[in-house]
Structures are given as structure tokens and as C-alpha cells.
Amino acid sequence: MTESILEVKGLKTYFHTRAGVVKAVDGIDFTLGKGKTLGIVGESGSGKSVSMMSILGLLPQPPAKIEGGTVFFEGQDLLTLNREQLRTLRGRKIGMIFQDPMTSLNPYLKVSTQLMEALTEHDRSTSKKSAYERALWTLEQVGIPDPKQRIEQYPHQFSGGMRQRVMIAMTLMMAPEIIIADEPTTALDVTIQAQILDILRNLQVKRGLSMILITHDLGVVAGMSDDVLVMYAGRPVEQGTVEEIFYRPHHPYTSALLRSIPSVLREDQELYSIRGLPPDPARLPPGCPFAPRCERAMPICTQAPPIRRLSLTHTSVCHLEVSPP
Ligand code: SF4
């Protein structure tokens, strides 16, 4: 069994707004194995990014409030750390690649300055010379051609894919043990997406990194992940290995997501889409939040669904019986 590096249990993050309490994350559990990739999937608003930002203490409190749960990393519950302790840990131990490289880089600062800052802000004893050398090295690692010239340029002189490589390089400056990549390829075209995913995969193998990959793209999950967590309306609905989720899905939401993937083999068929829209998180229906959109909903679905264990690694939160193997 793989050693775990991060264990999240019962994490709850609520936003207290004038319109009411928004349960953005409502009790998620997952374990990230050392050197493994966990894919977190779900539609926009399912709580994927909020859960990661809660773990790293990046949400403004208020309006956000962590209402419960534990997040264990190296024997410490991250939810009990103060701001300074979290600041020390962010970047150095757990790095995050944000989804929009256009807005995440400072347009007024050279790439060299931004990369060096990522290191010197966390470790003031680092000399300018060694920070510069490391910045050059990380640019090489992420495949930026002619890094000696590029490092002196500004973000607007880079293409979208190159900017995303700079974002990855920035995360690597501190050599973290875990990388959280939040929709790292969403803003990129398909060929550049493939290049960025290749870079992440290679870095993971070379450095034994553990990774959490947040995405709504099941194709990306299939190619990158060892384990998958499917989220809906702030809750986990199904978890398992990538094979279990793709070949033996149990939850109707997971099945519907899989049916929504376009396929050249079904080119004569109309593209399937899940009916309706994700619910307003401030007004969730009673029982199963997926019920208004579920093709298999039953009268009992107005009650909270149970957690069904399908294997040691596979669970689904649904009233549907588990068929015998
Ligand atoms: Fe559908 Fe009911 Fe399962 Fe919810 S609990 S996914 S409504 S079958």
C-alpha cells in the first residue's frame, strides 16, 4: 500500500454571506499517496478550488470560515497553524500552480525578478546570485528555450503556454513535495495543453513529487491521475482508482460526466449533456444534491444518501444498490 503524504478528513468550508450560508465544501475526505497524482473533478462551483485554498489558508476569513475537519501533512494538522506557519509551509512544502498565467504574473516585473522573489521571500539567506542561477535552471527544467535571454523579458513577451511554464517554474523554485495544479491547462490550446501535461508528468517522475490536479477535463484526469475524487455541490460523490472511476463508475453523476466526453466512435450520435444546471449552493435540495438532474432519482433520494463501499479504494455516495461483482 502506498504511503500517504496528505490526509484530509471531513473538511468543511462555509461562506457566510448576506444571502445565507454557502456550504462551498461540505465534508470532503481524501488521501494523497506519496509520489501519486490525485485528480479532483467536477463542474464549476463544485468546491474543487475552494477546498485546496482552504488547505493552504488562502481564503479570506471572513467571509470564509473553516467549519470543521483535519488536514494532516507531516504529522501536523494544517488547519491549526497560524498565518506565519502557513506562509512558511506554502511554496516550500506545498506549491500551487494557479489556473490563469495571464493574471497570476506581474506584468511590470521581469520574469527573473518574479522567479527569484519566489525563493528569496521564503528564504532571505539566499544570495541574489544563487537565486538567479536557480531561476535559470528551473526555466530550463520546464523547457523554456534560450532561458538566458528569456529570463530578462517581461510576461507579455511570452505566449500563453510559455507563461504557464513560467508559473510551473515559479512553483519549482522552492522544490515543494506536493504540487497543487488548479486547472493548469484550461486557458491553453490542445497542443500546448499536451506539452504542459508532459512537463508536469516528467517532473513528477524525476522528483517523486505528489500532485493534486484540479480539472473539469476527464481526458486530463485519465492521462495523469492514479486516483480520482469526483465532487458535486461541495461534496465528494465518488472516489476510487482511475480504473475504478473510468471502467466501473457507480454514481450517476460520474457516469453522466463520462458520457459527456465527445468520442469519434460515437460521431453519429448527439453529444450527451447533463440536464439542468448545478444547484445554487445557498439553496441545496434536501437529500442528494444531484437529485434534480439525476436520471435514476428515486423517492428515497430526498433523504441523505449513504456511503457505499465498492472496494477497498472505491466509494460512492448514492442510494443505488451496489450490484454483485
Ligand atoms: Fe441519483 Fe439518488 Fe444516487 Fe442521488 S442518491 S445520484 S438522486 S440515484
CSV table of C-alpha atoms in Angstrom, one decimal, residues 82-308:
chain,number,residue,atom,x,y,z
A,82,ASN,CA,-1.2,30.3,12.3
A,83,ARG,CA,-0.7,32.6,9.3
A,84,GLU,CA,3.1,32.8,9.7
A,85,GLN,CA,3.4,29.0,10.0
A,86,LEU,CA,1.3,28.6,6.9
A,87,ARG,CA,3.3,31.1,5.0
A,88,THR,CA,6.5,29.2,5.7
A,89,LEU,CA,4.9,26.0,4.5
A,90,ARG,CA,3.3,27.4,1.3
A,91,GLY,CA,5.7,27.2,-1.6
A,92,ARG,CA,8.4,25.5,0.4
A,93,LYS,CA,6.5,22.2,1.1
A,94,ILE,CA,3.3,22.6,-0.9
A,95,GLY,CA,3.3,24.7,-4.1
A,96,MET,CA,0.3,25.8,-6.1
A,97,ILE,CA,0.1,26.4,-9.8
A,98,PHE,CA,-2.9,28.8,-10.5
A,99,GLN,CA,-5.2,28.5,-13.4
A,100,ASP,CA,-4.6,31.7,-15.2
A,101,PRO,CA,-1.0,32.5,-16.1
A,102,MET,CA,-2.1,35.8,-17.6
A,103,THR,CA,-3.3,37.3,-14.4
A,104,SER,CA,-1.0,35.4,-12.0
A,105,LEU,CA,2.2,37.0,-13.3
A,106,ASN,CA,3.0,40.7,-12.6
A,107,PRO,CA,3.1,42.4,-16.0
A,108,TYR,CA,5.5,45.1,-14.6
A,109,LEU,CA,8.2,42.8,-13.4
A,110,LYS,CA,10.8,40.8,-15.4
A,111,VAL,CA,10.5,37.0,-15.2
A,112,SER,CA,13.9,36.9,-13.4
A,113,THR,CA,12.6,39.1,-10.6
A,114,GLN,CA,9.4,37.1,-10.2
A,115,LEU,CA,11.2,33.8,-10.1
A,116,MET,CA,13.9,35.0,-7.7
A,117,GLU,CA,11.2,36.5,-5.4
A,118,ALA,CA,9.5,33.1,-5.1
A,119,LEU,CA,12.7,31.9,-3.4
A,120,THR,CA,14.0,34.9,-1.5
A,121,GLU,CA,10.7,35.8,0.0
A,122,HIS,CA,10.7,32.4,1.8
A,123,ASP,CA,14.4,32.2,2.4
A,124,ARG,CA,16.1,35.6,3.0
A,125,SER,CA,19.5,34.0,3.4
A,126,THR,CA,19.6,33.0,-0.3
A,127,SER,CA,22.0,35.2,-2.2
A,128,LYS,CA,20.9,37.1,-5.4
A,129,LYS,CA,23.4,35.1,-7.4
A,130,SER,CA,22.2,31.7,-6.3
A,131,ALA,CA,18.5,32.7,-6.7
A,132,TYR,CA,19.3,33.8,-10.2
A,133,GLU,CA,21.1,30.6,-11.0
A,134,ARG,CA,18.2,28.6,-9.7
A,135,ALA,CA,15.8,30.6,-11.7
A,136,LEU,CA,17.7,29.9,-14.9
A,137,TRP,CA,17.9,26.2,-14.0
A,138,THR,CA,14.1,26.0,-13.4
A,139,LEU,CA,13.4,27.7,-16.7
A,140,GLU,CA,15.5,25.1,-18.4
A,141,GLN,CA,13.6,22.3,-16.5
A,142,VAL,CA,10.3,23.5,-17.8
A,143,GLY,CA,11.6,23.7,-21.4
A,144,ILE,CA,11.9,27.4,-22.0
A,145,PRO,CA,14.2,27.8,-25.0
A,146,ASP,CA,17.1,30.2,-24.6
A,147,PRO,CA,16.5,30.8,-20.9
A,148,LYS,CA,19.4,33.2,-20.5
A,149,GLN,CA,17.7,35.7,-22.8
A,150,ARG,CA,14.1,34.8,-21.8
A,151,ILE,CA,14.7,35.3,-18.1
A,152,GLU,CA,15.3,39.1,-18.7
A,153,GLN,CA,12.0,39.5,-20.5
A,154,TYR,CA,8.5,40.6,-19.3
A,155,PRO,CA,5.4,38.3,-19.2
A,156,HIS,CA,3.8,40.0,-22.2
A,157,GLN,CA,6.7,38.8,-24.3
A,158,PHE,CA,5.8,35.2,-23.6
A,159,SER,CA,3.0,33.1,-25.3
A,160,GLY,CA,0.2,31.6,-23.1
A,161,GLY,CA,1.9,28.2,-23.0
A,162,MET,CA,5.3,29.8,-22.1
A,163,ARG,CA,3.7,31.8,-19.3
A,164,GLN,CA,2.2,28.7,-17.9
A,165,ARG,CA,5.7,27.1,-18.0
A,166,VAL,CA,7.0,30.2,-16.0
A,167,MET,CA,4.2,29.6,-13.4
A,168,ILE,CA,5.4,26.0,-13.1
A,169,ALA,CA,9.0,27.1,-12.8
A,170,MET,CA,7.9,29.6,-10.0
A,171,THR,CA,6.4,26.7,-8.1
A,172,LEU,CA,9.5,24.6,-8.5
A,173,MET,CA,11.8,27.3,-7.2
A,174,MET,CA,11.2,26.1,-3.7
A,175,ALA,CA,11.3,22.4,-4.5
A,176,PRO,CA,8.0,21.6,-2.8
A,177,GLU,CA,7.0,18.0,-2.0
A,178,ILE,CA,3.4,18.5,-3.2
A,179,ILE,CA,2.2,20.5,-6.1
A,180,ILE,CA,-1.5,21.5,-6.4
A,181,ALA,CA,-2.2,22.3,-10.1
A,182,ASP,CA,-5.5,24.2,-10.4
A,183,GLU,CA,-6.8,23.8,-14.0
A,184,PRO,CA,-3.2,24.2,-15.3
A,185,THR,CA,-4.2,23.8,-18.9
A,186,THR,CA,-7.7,25.4,-19.1
A,187,ALA,CA,-6.6,28.6,-20.9
A,188,LEU,CA,-4.4,26.8,-23.4
A,189,ASP,CA,-4.9,25.2,-26.8
A,190,VAL,CA,-4.8,21.4,-27.2
A,191,THR,CA,-1.2,21.0,-28.4
A,192,ILE,CA,0.2,23.3,-25.7
A,193,GLN,CA,-2.0,21.5,-23.1
A,194,ALA,CA,-0.3,18.3,-24.0
A,195,GLN,CA,3.1,19.9,-23.7
A,196,ILE,CA,2.3,21.3,-20.2
A,197,LEU,CA,0.9,17.9,-19.0
A,198,ASP,CA,4.1,16.2,-20.3
A,199,ILE,CA,6.3,18.7,-18.3
A,200,LEU,CA,4.3,18.0,-15.2
A,201,ARG,CA,4.4,14.2,-15.7
A,202,ASN,CA,8.2,14.3,-16.3
A,203,LEU,CA,8.8,16.5,-13.3
A,204,GLN,CA,6.8,14.2,-11.1
A,205,VAL,CA,8.7,11.1,-12.2
A,206,LYS,CA,12.1,12.8,-11.9
A,207,ARG,CA,11.5,14.4,-8.5
A,208,GLY,CA,9.0,11.9,-6.9
A,209,LEU,CA,6.5,14.8,-6.5
A,210,SER,CA,3.0,14.2,-5.2
A,211,MET,CA,0.4,16.1,-7.1
A,212,ILE,CA,-3.3,17.2,-6.8
A,213,LEU,CA,-4.7,18.0,-10.2
A,214,ILE,CA,-7.9,20.0,-10.2
A,215,THR,CA,-9.8,19.9,-13.5
A,216,HIS,CA,-13.1,19.5,-15.2
A,217,ASP,CA,-11.4,17.7,-18.1
A,218,LEU,CA,-11.8,13.9,-17.7
A,219,GLY,CA,-9.3,13.3,-20.5
A,220,VAL,CA,-6.6,15.1,-18.5
A,221,VAL,CA,-7.5,13.0,-15.4
A,222,ALA,CA,-7.3,9.8,-17.3
A,223,GLY,CA,-3.9,10.6,-18.6
A,224,MET,CA,-2.4,11.9,-15.4
A,225,SER,CA,-4.1,10.5,-12.3
A,226,ASP,CA,-3.6,7.4,-10.1
A,227,ASP,CA,-6.7,8.2,-8.0
A,228,VAL,CA,-9.8,10.3,-8.6
A,229,LEU,CA,-12.2,12.2,-6.4
A,230,VAL,CA,-15.5,13.4,-8.1
A,231,MET,CA,-17.1,16.3,-6.4
A,232,TYR,CA,-20.6,17.8,-6.7
A,233,ALA,CA,-22.1,20.8,-4.9
A,234,GLY,CA,-19.2,20.9,-2.4
A,235,ARG,CA,-19.4,17.2,-1.5
A,236,PRO,CA,-17.5,14.1,-2.6
A,237,VAL,CA,-19.8,11.8,-4.6
A,238,GLU,CA,-17.4,9.1,-5.8
A,239,GLN,CA,-13.7,8.2,-5.1
A,240,GLY,CA,-11.5,5.4,-6.5
A,241,THR,CA,-8.6,4.5,-8.6
A,242,VAL,CA,-8.5,5.9,-12.1
A,243,GLU,CA,-9.5,2.4,-13.4
A,244,GLU,CA,-12.5,2.1,-11.0
A,245,ILE,CA,-13.8,5.5,-11.9
A,246,PHE,CA,-13.4,5.1,-15.6
A,247,TYR,CA,-14.3,1.5,-16.1
A,248,ARG,CA,-16.7,0.8,-13.1
A,249,PRO,CA,-18.4,4.1,-12.2
A,250,HIS,CA,-21.2,3.7,-9.7
A,251,HIS,CA,-22.5,7.2,-9.1
A,252,PRO,CA,-24.9,8.5,-11.8
A,253,TYR,CA,-23.0,11.9,-11.8
A,254,THR,CA,-19.7,10.2,-12.6
A,255,SER,CA,-21.4,8.1,-15.3
A,256,ALA,CA,-23.0,11.3,-16.7
A,257,LEU,CA,-19.6,13.1,-16.8
A,258,LEU,CA,-18.1,10.1,-18.6
A,259,ARG,CA,-21.0,10.1,-21.1
A,260,SER,CA,-20.4,13.8,-21.8
A,261,ILE,CA,-16.9,13.2,-23.2
A,262,PRO,CA,-17.0,13.6,-27.0
A,263,SER,CA,-15.9,10.5,-28.9
A,264,VAL,CA,-15.0,10.0,-32.5
A,265,LEU,CA,-16.5,6.5,-32.2
A,266,ARG,CA,-19.9,8.0,-31.5
A,267,GLU,CA,-19.8,10.6,-34.2
A,268,ASP,CA,-23.3,9.8,-35.5
A,269,GLN,CA,-24.8,10.3,-32.0
A,270,GLU,CA,-25.8,13.6,-30.4
A,271,LEU,CA,-23.3,14.8,-27.8
A,272,TYR,CA,-24.7,13.9,-24.4
A,273,SER,CA,-25.0,16.7,-21.8
A,274,ILE,CA,-26.2,16.5,-18.2
A,275,ARG,CA,-29.7,18.1,-18.0
A,276,GLY,CA,-30.2,21.2,-15.8
A,277,LEU,CA,-27.6,23.3,-14.0
A,278,PRO,CA,-25.6,22.8,-10.8
A,279,PRO,CA,-27.6,23.9,-7.8
A,280,ASP,CA,-27.3,27.2,-6.0
A,281,PRO,CA,-25.0,26.3,-3.1
A,282,ALA,CA,-27.0,28.5,-0.8
A,283,ARG,CA,-30.2,26.6,-1.6
A,284,LEU,CA,-29.4,22.9,-2.0
A,285,PRO,CA,-32.2,20.5,-2.3
A,286,PRO,CA,-32.8,18.1,0.7
A,287,GLY,CA,-31.1,14.7,0.4
A,288,CYS,CA,-29.0,14.1,-2.6
A,289,PRO,CA,-28.0,17.4,-4.2
A,290,PHE,CA,-27.8,15.8,-7.7
A,291,ALA,CA,-31.4,14.5,-7.5
A,292,PRO,CA,-33.0,17.3,-9.7
A,293,ARG,CA,-30.6,16.3,-12.5
A,294,CYS,CA,-30.3,12.6,-11.9
A,295,GLU,CA,-31.9,10.2,-14.5
A,296,ARG,CA,-32.1,7.5,-11.8
A,297,ALA,CA,-33.5,9.5,-9.0
A,298,MET,CA,-36.0,7.7,-6.7
A,299,PRO,CA,-38.4,8.9,-3.9
A,300,ILE,CA,-35.8,7.9,-1.3
A,301,CYS,CA,-33.3,10.4,-2.8
A,302,THR,CA,-34.9,13.2,-0.8
A,303,GLN,CA,-33.0,11.7,2.1
A,304,ALA,CA,-29.2,11.9,2.6
A,305,PRO,CA,-27.6,9.1,0.6
A,306,PRO,CA,-25.3,6.6,2.3
A,307,ILE,CA,-21.7,6.0,1.6
A,308,ARG,CA,-21.4,2.7,-0.4
